[in-house]
PDB file of C-alpha atoms in Angstrom:
ATOM      1  CA  MET A   1      -2.366   4.555  -6.898  1.00  0.00           C
ATOM      2  CA  ASN A   2       1.240   5.728  -7.689  1.00  0.00           C
ATOM      3  CA  ASN A   3       4.631   4.034  -7.529  1.00  0.00           C
ATOM      4  CA  ALA A   4       3.008  -0.279  -7.011  1.00  0.00           C
ATOM      5  CA  SER A   5       4.944  -2.248  -8.148  1.00  0.00           C
ATOM      6  CA  LEU A   6       4.648  -6.218  -8.470  1.00  0.00           C
ATOM      7  CA  PHE A   7       7.687  -8.623  -7.836  1.00  0.00           C
ATOM      8  CA  ASN A   8       7.264 -11.790  -9.358  1.00  0.00           C
ATOM      9  CA  LEU A   9       9.784 -14.059  -7.372  1.00  0.00           C
ATOM     10  CA  THR A  10      10.369 -17.423  -7.349  1.00  0.00           C
ATOM     11  CA  HIS A  11      12.720 -17.602  -4.260  1.00  0.00           C
ATOM     12  CA  TYR A  12      12.359 -15.333  -1.257  1.00  0.00           C
ATOM     13  CA  ASP A  13      15.205 -13.780   1.175  1.00  0.00           C
ATOM     14  CA  LYS A  14      14.687 -12.488   4.599  1.00  0.00           C
ATOM     15  CA  GLN A  15      17.339  -9.893   3.721  1.00  0.00           C
ATOM     16  CA  PHE A  16      15.437  -8.386   0.067  1.00  0.00           C
ATOM     17  CA  LEU A  17      12.332  -7.773   2.257  1.00  0.00           C
ATOM     18  CA  ALA A  18      14.116  -6.446   4.906  1.00  0.00           C
ATOM     19  CA  VAL A  19      15.075  -3.770   2.382  1.00  0.00           C
ATOM     20  CA  LEU A  20      11.577  -2.876   1.125  1.00  0.00           C
ATOM     21  CA  ILE A  21      10.441  -2.883   4.984  1.00  0.00           C
ATOM     22  CA  THR A  22      13.677  -0.002   5.512  1.00  0.00           C
ATOM     23  CA  CYS A  23      12.514   1.208   2.321  1.00  0.00           C
ATOM     24  CA  PHE A  24       8.925   1.833   3.386  1.00  0.00           C
ATOM     25  CA  PHE A  25       9.382   2.292   6.813  1.00  0.00           C
ATOM     26  CA  TYR A  26      10.953   5.967   5.947  1.00  0.00           C
ATOM     27  CA  THR A  27       9.850   6.734   2.953  1.00  0.00           C
ATOM     28  CA  GLY A  28       8.973  10.250   3.123  1.00  0.00           C
ATOM     29  CA  LEU A  29       4.916  10.204   3.042  1.00  0.00           C
ATOM     30  CA  SER A  30       2.855  12.799   5.151  1.00  0.00           C
ATOM     31  CA  PHE A  31       0.396  11.408   7.343  1.00  0.00           C
ATOM     32  CA  ALA A  32      -1.540  13.913   9.709  1.00  0.00           C
ATOM     33  CA  PRO A  33      -4.643  12.428  10.845  1.00  0.00           C
ATOM     34  CA  THR A  34      -7.274  15.120  11.418  1.00  0.00           C
ATOM     35  CA  LEU A  35      -8.467  13.514  14.925  1.00  0.00           C
ATOM     36  CA  SER A  36      -7.047  14.813  18.059  1.00  0.00           C
ATOM     37  CA  LYS A  37      -5.123  12.195  20.793  1.00  0.00           C
ATOM     38  CA  ALA A  38      -4.507  13.442  24.137  1.00  0.00           C
ATOM     39  CA  ASP A  39      -0.879  13.231  24.889  1.00  0.00           C
ATOM     40  CA  PRO A  40       0.163  11.582  21.671  1.00  0.00           C
ATOM     41  CA  ILE A  41       3.630   9.350  21.449  1.00  0.00           C
ATOM     42  CA  LEU A  42       5.602  10.257  18.221  1.00  0.00           C
ATOM     43  CA  VAL A  43       6.704   7.050  15.886  1.00  0.00           C
ATOM     44  CA  ASP A  44       8.399   7.132  13.043  1.00  0.00           C
ATOM     45  CA  LEU A  45       5.615   4.487  11.304  1.00  0.00           C
ATOM     46  CA  GLU A  46       2.015   3.209  12.532  1.00  0.00           C
ATOM     47  CA  LEU A  47       2.085  -0.181  11.116  1.00  0.00           C
ATOM     48  CA  VAL A  48      -0.725  -2.796  10.627  1.00  0.00           C
ATOM     49  CA  LEU A  49      -0.092  -6.315   9.975  1.00  0.00           C
ATOM     50  CA  ALA A  50      -3.697  -7.848   8.814  1.00  0.00           C
ATOM     51  CA  VAL A  51      -3.346 -11.719   7.936  1.00  0.00           C
ATOM     52  CA  ASP A  52      -6.212 -13.389   6.323  1.00  0.00           C
ATOM     53  CA  VAL A  53      -8.172 -16.232   8.987  1.00  0.00           C
ATOM     54  CA  SER A  54     -10.588 -17.043   6.604  1.00  0.00           C
ATOM     55  CA  HIS A  55     -12.205 -20.592   6.137  1.00  0.00           C
ATOM     56  CA  SER A  56      -9.969 -20.812   3.074  1.00  0.00           C
ATOM     57  CA  VAL A  57      -6.676 -21.457   5.314  1.00  0.00           C
ATOM     58  CA  ASP A  58      -6.979 -24.105   7.262  1.00  0.00           C
ATOM     59  CA  ASP A  59      -5.335 -24.369  10.608  1.00  0.00           C
ATOM     60  CA  TYR A  60      -1.878 -25.066   9.425  1.00  0.00           C
ATOM     61  CA  GLU A  61      -1.823 -22.510   6.682  1.00  0.00           C
ATOM     62  CA  ALA A  62      -2.785 -20.441   9.475  1.00  0.00           C
ATOM     63  CA  SER A  63       0.040 -21.305  11.684  1.00  0.00           C
ATOM     64  CA  LEU A  64       2.632 -20.774   9.030  1.00  0.00           C
ATOM     65  CA  GLN A  65       1.130 -17.375   8.155  1.00  0.00           C
ATOM     66  CA  ARG A  66       2.304 -16.426  11.809  1.00  0.00           C
ATOM     67  CA  GLN A  67       5.110 -18.165  12.230  1.00  0.00           C
ATOM     68  CA  GLY A  68       5.532 -16.023   9.084  1.00  0.00           C
ATOM     69  CA  TYR A  69       5.231 -12.550  11.088  1.00  0.00           C
ATOM     70  CA  ILE A  70       6.767 -14.012  14.245  1.00  0.00           C
ATOM     71  CA  GLU A  71      10.068 -14.625  12.244  1.00  0.00           C
ATOM     72  CA  ALA A  72      10.148 -11.021  10.343  1.00  0.00           C
ATOM     73  CA  LEU A  73       9.641  -8.847  13.840  1.00  0.00           C
ATOM     74  CA  LEU A  74      12.779 -11.133  15.134  1.00  0.00           C
ATOM     75  CA  ASP A  75      14.996 -10.427  11.982  1.00  0.00           C
ATOM     76  CA  PRO A  76      17.704  -8.200  12.740  1.00  0.00           C
ATOM     77  CA  ALA A  77      17.633  -6.239   9.634  1.00  0.00           C
ATOM     78  CA  VAL A  78      14.337  -5.305  10.356  1.00  0.00           C
ATOM     79  CA  ILE A  79      14.787  -4.443  14.076  1.00  0.00           C
ATOM     80  CA  GLN A  80      17.580  -2.552  12.420  1.00  0.00           C
ATOM     81  CA  SER A  81      14.939  -0.853  10.796  1.00  0.00           C
ATOM     82  CA  MET A  82      12.387  -0.435  13.500  1.00  0.00           C
ATOM     83  CA  SER A  83      15.178   2.143  15.534  1.00  0.00           C
ATOM     84  CA  SER A  84      16.718   4.019  12.437  1.00  0.00           C
ATOM     85  CA  GLY A  85      14.401   6.931  11.936  1.00  0.00           C
ATOM     86  CA  PRO A  86      13.852   9.922  13.236  1.00  0.00           C
ATOM     87  CA  MET A  87      12.090   8.791  16.332  1.00  0.00           C
ATOM     88  CA  GLY A  88      14.063   5.723  16.718  1.00  0.00           C
ATOM     89  CA  ARG A  89      10.818   3.545  17.332  1.00  0.00           C
ATOM     90  CA  ILE A  90       7.760   2.145  15.241  1.00  0.00           C
ATOM     91  CA  ALA A  91       3.735   1.118  16.431  1.00  0.00           C
ATOM     92  CA  VAL A  92       2.535  -2.488  15.226  1.00  0.00           C
ATOM     93  CA  THR A  93      -0.726  -4.022  15.537  1.00  0.00           C
ATOM     94  CA  TYR A  94      -1.513  -7.120  14.522  1.00  0.00           C
ATOM     95  CA  ILE A  95      -5.162  -8.276  13.667  1.00  0.00           C
ATOM     96  CA  GLU A  96      -7.456 -11.165  12.225  1.00  0.00           C
ATOM     97  CA  TRP A  97      -9.255 -10.948   9.493  1.00  0.00           C
ATOM     98  CA  ALA A  98     -12.063 -12.769   7.674  1.00  0.00           C
ATOM     99  CA  GLY A  99     -15.623 -11.815   6.638  1.00  0.00           C
ATOM    100  CA  GLN A 100     -17.588  -8.335   7.249  1.00  0.00           C
ATOM    101  CA  GLN A 101     -18.377  -9.621  10.989  1.00  0.00           C
ATOM    102  CA  HIS A 102     -14.616 -10.770  11.724  1.00  0.00           C
ATOM    103  CA  GLN A 103     -11.825  -9.058  12.676  1.00  0.00           C
ATOM    104  CA  ARG A 104      -9.784  -9.461  15.603  1.00  0.00           C
ATOM    105  CA  THR A 105      -7.335  -7.323  17.265  1.00  0.00           C
ATOM    106  CA  VAL A 106      -4.697 -10.288  18.292  1.00  0.00           C
ATOM    107  CA  MET A 107      -1.816  -7.743  19.753  1.00  0.00           C
ATOM    108  CA  ASP A 108      -2.923  -3.947  20.133  1.00  0.00           C
ATOM    109  CA  TRP A 109      -0.598  -1.386  19.390  1.00  0.00           C
ATOM    110  CA  THR A 110       2.715  -1.658  20.697  1.00  0.00           C
ATOM    111  CA  VAL A 111       5.881   0.333  20.258  1.00  0.00           C
ATOM    112  CA  LEU A 112       9.117  -1.392  19.168  1.00  0.00           C
ATOM    113  CA  GLU A 113      12.333   0.120  18.949  1.00  0.00           C
ATOM    114  CA  ASP A 114      15.030  -2.415  20.091  1.00  0.00           C
ATOM    115  CA  ILE A 115      15.672  -6.181  20.381  1.00  0.00           C
ATOM    116  CA  ASN A 116      14.371  -6.554  23.256  1.00  0.00           C
ATOM    117  CA  SER A 117      10.782  -5.249  22.418  1.00  0.00           C
ATOM    118  CA  ALA A 118      10.859  -7.441  19.594  1.00  0.00           C
ATOM    119  CA  HIS A 119      11.328 -10.118  21.243  1.00  0.00           C
ATOM    120  CA  ALA A 120       8.691  -9.244  23.672  1.00  0.00           C
ATOM    121  CA  PHE A 121       6.081  -8.962  20.955  1.00  0.00           C
ATOM    122  CA  ALA A 122       7.046 -11.850  18.662  1.00  0.00           C
ATOM    123  CA  GLU A 123       6.898 -13.846  22.033  1.00  0.00           C
ATOM    124  CA  LYS A 124       3.388 -12.922  23.415  1.00  0.00           C
ATOM    125  CA  LEU A 125       1.974 -13.272  19.347  1.00  0.00           C
ATOM    126  CA  SER A 126       3.102 -16.946  19.342  1.00  0.00           C
ATOM    127  CA  THR A 127       0.849 -17.713  22.385  1.00  0.00           C
ATOM    128  CA  ARG A 128      -2.670 -15.946  21.251  1.00  0.00           C
ATOM    129  CA  PRO A 129      -5.239 -18.615  19.733  1.00  0.00           C
ATOM    130  CA  ILE A 130      -5.310 -18.125  15.854  1.00  0.00           C
ATOM    131  CA  SER A 131      -8.992 -17.246  14.983  1.00  0.00           C
ATOM    132  CA  THR A 132     -11.141 -18.467  11.620  1.00  0.00           C
ATOM    133  CA  ALA A 133     -14.393 -17.404  10.529  1.00  0.00           C
ATOM    134  CA  PRO A 134     -16.592 -17.302   6.947  1.00  0.00           C
ATOM    135  CA  SER A 135     -15.980 -15.637   4.131  1.00  0.00           C
ATOM    136  CA  THR A 136     -13.514 -12.806   2.799  1.00  0.00           C
ATOM    137  CA  SER A 137     -13.789  -9.394   3.239  1.00  0.00           C
ATOM    138  CA  ILE A 138     -10.715  -7.368   2.635  1.00  0.00           C
ATOM    139  CA  SER A 139     -12.310  -3.980   2.447  1.00  0.00           C
ATOM    140  CA  GLN A 140     -14.015  -4.532   6.013  1.00  0.00           C
ATOM    141  CA  ALA A 141      -9.803  -5.923   7.232  1.00  0.00           C
ATOM    142  CA  ILE A 142      -9.180  -2.261   5.489  1.00  0.00           C
ATOM    143  CA  ASP A 143     -11.565  -0.151   7.332  1.00  0.00           C
ATOM    144  CA  TYR A 144     -11.451  -1.696  10.710  1.00  0.00           C
ATOM    145  CA  SER A 145      -7.494  -0.656  10.096  1.00  0.00           C
ATOM    146  CA  ILE A 146      -8.320   2.513   9.376  1.00  0.00           C
ATOM    147  CA  ASN A 147     -10.083   3.027  12.693  1.00  0.00           C
ATOM    148  CA  ALA A 148      -7.137   1.177  14.732  1.00  0.00           C
ATOM    149  CA  ILE A 149      -4.817   4.183  13.190  1.00  0.00           C
ATOM    150  CA  TYR A 150      -7.171   6.775  14.091  1.00  0.00           C
ATOM    151  CA  SER A 151      -8.578   5.797  16.997  1.00  0.00           C
ATOM    152  CA  ASN A 152      -4.505   4.668  18.880  1.00  0.00           C
ATOM    153  CA  ASN A 153      -2.679   7.265  20.719  1.00  0.00           C
ATOM    154  CA  PHE A 154       0.318   7.747  18.278  1.00  0.00           C
ATOM    155  CA  ILE A 155       1.335   9.690  15.698  1.00  0.00           C
ATOM    156  CA  SER A 156       3.765   9.315  12.770  1.00  0.00           C
ATOM    157  CA  LYS A 157       4.902  10.975   9.291  1.00  0.00           C
ATOM    158  CA  ARG A 158       3.804   7.419   7.954  1.00  0.00           C
ATOM    159  CA  ALA A 159       0.863   4.780   8.305  1.00  0.00           C
ATOM    160  CA  VAL A 160       0.577   1.398   6.236  1.00  0.00           C
ATOM    161  CA  ILE A 161      -1.369  -1.590   6.308  1.00  0.00           C
ATOM    162  CA  ASP A 162       0.394  -5.240   4.879  1.00  0.00           C
ATOM    163  CA  ILE A 163      -2.946  -7.160   3.526  1.00  0.00           C
ATOM    164  CA  SER A 164      -2.184 -11.275   3.469  1.00  0.00           C
ATOM    165  CA  GLY A 165      -4.981 -12.989   2.078  1.00  0.00           C
ATOM    166  CA  ASP A 166      -5.361 -15.814  -0.202  1.00  0.00           C
ATOM    167  CA  GLY A 167      -8.367 -15.155  -1.945  1.00  0.00           C
ATOM    168  CA  PRO A 168     -10.374 -12.017  -3.624  1.00  0.00           C
ATOM    169  CA  ASN A 169     -13.196  -9.633  -1.169  1.00  0.00           C
ATOM    170  CA  SER A 170     -16.290 -11.770  -1.448  1.00  0.00           C
ATOM    171  CA  ASP A 171     -18.050  -9.847   1.480  1.00  0.00           C
ATOM    172  CA  GLY A 172     -18.787  -6.169   2.246  1.00  0.00           C
ATOM    173  CA  ARG A 173     -18.436  -3.478   0.202  1.00  0.00           C
ATOM    174  CA  HIS A 174     -16.498  -3.251  -2.905  1.00  0.00           C
ATOM    175  CA  VAL A 175     -12.352  -3.152  -1.919  1.00  0.00           C
ATOM    176  CA  THR A 176     -11.970  -0.787  -3.931  1.00  0.00           C
ATOM    177  CA  GLN A 177     -13.795   2.083  -2.019  1.00  0.00           C
ATOM    178  CA  SER A 178     -12.230   1.154   1.315  1.00  0.00           C
ATOM    179  CA  ARG A 179      -8.707   1.134  -0.634  1.00  0.00           C
ATOM    180  CA  ASN A 180      -9.775   4.432  -2.171  1.00  0.00           C
ATOM    181  CA  ASP A 181     -10.103   6.073   1.863  1.00  0.00           C
ATOM    182  CA  ALA A 182      -7.213   4.802   3.081  1.00  0.00           C
ATOM    183  CA  VAL A 183      -5.207   6.413  -0.014  1.00  0.00           C
ATOM    184  CA  ALA A 184      -7.656   9.123   0.421  1.00  0.00           C
ATOM    185  CA  LEU A 185      -6.253   9.207   4.287  1.00  0.00           C
ATOM    186  CA  GLY A 186      -2.397   9.467   3.496  1.00  0.00           C
ATOM    187  CA  ILE A 187      -2.124   5.496   4.328  1.00  0.00           C
ATOM    188  CA  THR A 188       0.096   2.729   2.100  1.00  0.00           C
ATOM    189  CA  ILE A 189      -1.483  -0.892   1.955  1.00  0.00           C
ATOM    190  CA  ASN A 190       1.022  -3.472   0.717  1.00  0.00           C
ATOM    191  CA  GLY A 191      -0.172  -6.479  -0.388  1.00  0.00           C
ATOM    192  CA  LEU A 192       1.105 -10.124   0.097  1.00  0.00           C
ATOM    193  CA  PRO A 193      -1.554 -12.591  -1.905  1.00  0.00           C
ATOM    194  CA  ILE A 194      -0.949 -16.214  -1.326  1.00  0.00           C
ATOM    195  CA  LEU A 195      -1.078 -18.470  -3.840  1.00  0.00           C
ATOM    196  CA  SER A 196      -1.051 -21.956  -2.589  1.00  0.00           C
ATOM    197  CA  SER A 197      -1.377 -25.471  -4.571  1.00  0.00           C
ATOM    198  CA  ARG A 198      -2.770 -27.067  -1.272  1.00  0.00           C
ATOM    199  CA  PRO A 199      -6.612 -28.102  -1.374  1.00  0.00           C
ATOM    200  CA  ASN A 200      -9.112 -25.257  -0.025  1.00  0.00           C
ATOM    201  CA  PRO A 201     -10.748 -26.652   3.422  1.00  0.00           C
ATOM    202  CA  ASN A 202     -14.215 -25.108   2.331  1.00  0.00           C
ATOM    203  CA  GLY A 203     -13.990 -26.999  -1.448  1.00  0.00           C
ATOM    204  CA  LEU A 204     -13.750 -23.949  -3.339  1.00  0.00           C
ATOM    205  CA  GLY A 205     -10.130 -24.775  -5.031  1.00  0.00           C
ATOM    206  CA  ALA A 206      -6.894 -23.084  -4.733  1.00  0.00           C
ATOM    207  CA  PRO A 207      -6.494 -19.237  -5.934  1.00  0.00           C
ATOM    208  CA  SER A 208      -5.990 -18.874  -9.745  1.00  0.00           C
ATOM    209  CA  ALA A 209      -3.023 -16.991 -10.815  1.00  0.00           C
ATOM    210  CA  TRP A 210      -4.482 -14.121 -11.485  1.00  0.00           C
ATOM    211  CA  LEU A 211      -5.047 -13.140  -7.276  1.00  0.00           C
ATOM    212  CA  GLY A 212      -1.589 -11.217  -7.355  1.00  0.00           C
ATOM    213  CA  SER A 213      -3.055  -9.425 -10.276  1.00  0.00           C
ATOM    214  CA  TYR A 214      -6.708  -8.957  -8.882  1.00  0.00           C
ATOM    215  CA  TYR A 215      -4.264  -7.204  -5.293  1.00  0.00           C
ATOM    216  CA  LEU A 216      -2.487  -5.311  -7.775  1.00  0.00           C
ATOM    217  CA  LYS A 217      -5.611  -3.802  -8.877  1.00  0.00           C
ATOM    218  CA  ASN A 218      -7.705  -3.147  -6.298  1.00  0.00           C
ATOM    219  CA  VAL A 219      -6.205  -3.786  -2.879  1.00  0.00           C
ATOM    220  CA  ILE A 220      -2.914  -2.002  -2.717  1.00  0.00           C
ATOM    221  CA  GLY A 221      -2.202   1.287  -2.992  1.00  0.00           C
ATOM    222  CA  GLY A 222      -0.538   4.484  -1.512  1.00  0.00           C
ATOM    223  CA  LYS A 223       3.086   5.783  -2.097  1.00  0.00           C
ATOM    224  CA  ASN A 224       5.668   3.642  -2.429  1.00  0.00           C
ATOM    225  CA  ALA A 225       2.566   0.314  -2.008  1.00  0.00           C
ATOM    226  CA  PHE A 226       4.595  -3.087  -3.046  1.00  0.00           C
ATOM    227  CA  LEU A 227       3.020  -6.527  -3.612  1.00  0.00           C
ATOM    228  CA  ILE A 228       4.748 -10.065  -3.139  1.00  0.00           C
ATOM    229  CA  GLU A 229       3.397 -13.056  -4.486  1.00  0.00           C
ATOM    230  CA  VAL A 230       3.628 -15.958  -1.593  1.00  0.00           C
ATOM    231  CA  PHE A 231       3.505 -19.031  -3.707  1.00  0.00           C
ATOM    232  CA  GLU A 232       2.757 -21.229  -1.299  1.00  0.00           C
ATOM    233  CA  PHE A 233       1.953 -21.365   2.399  1.00  0.00           C
ATOM    234  CA  GLU A 234       5.443 -22.998   2.986  1.00  0.00           C
ATOM    235  CA  THR A 235       7.536 -20.365   1.749  1.00  0.00           C
ATOM    236  CA  PHE A 236       5.769 -17.948   3.821  1.00  0.00           C
ATOM    237  CA  SER A 237       7.475 -17.520   6.612  1.00  0.00           C
ATOM    238  CA  SER A 238      10.793 -16.986   3.742  1.00  0.00           C
ATOM    239  CA  ILE A 239      10.010 -14.041   2.818  1.00  0.00           C
ATOM    240  CA  LEU A 240       9.173 -11.478   5.318  1.00  0.00           C
TER     241      LEU A 240
END
């Protein structure tokens, strides 16, 4: 992992994360997919938003996560970042993941380039049902995201997977194998581990304080990768 950093914050600010988003949108990592794409669309960033919907995340928490991403996409600073690169646009997809057998594309790849496209994406996302499934396979979420990047019709200098989740990998291959595969392909993985004090729906108890360290060691990677610990689901929307 290169340039990985852990931000231990007790108060989160949209403008702060917007600055981080701006940085990872346009820092100069070269990403050159080896698969040929017919009539590809050039964008400044291919961004996968990968969201944990395993059984440890109850309906209330899942809704807070979804709303957090919607608010982030509508933040003026984020919208400004979307259109400030050489191409003036990015491509985004939103997936939900749980165990090895559950990865679901909620919003397919969409070009975001201005307030209208951001609002349209956010509005559609708000109407889609939230899925749920057992187990936690961060590794399969990464593998699914890699395939999503390589099978789309976009070309960019920057490919990023943002993963939010409330527990360690418990299903599928070891997460570092998937992380290393992504990094070797020039893809950056950022992490938003959620440390909630709410009772776990599956009865296993709330995640321990070590989840941030686990993400730092095993999940995030690539140039300018960053990690932000989310201390409650209720604060999720305020950091995005």
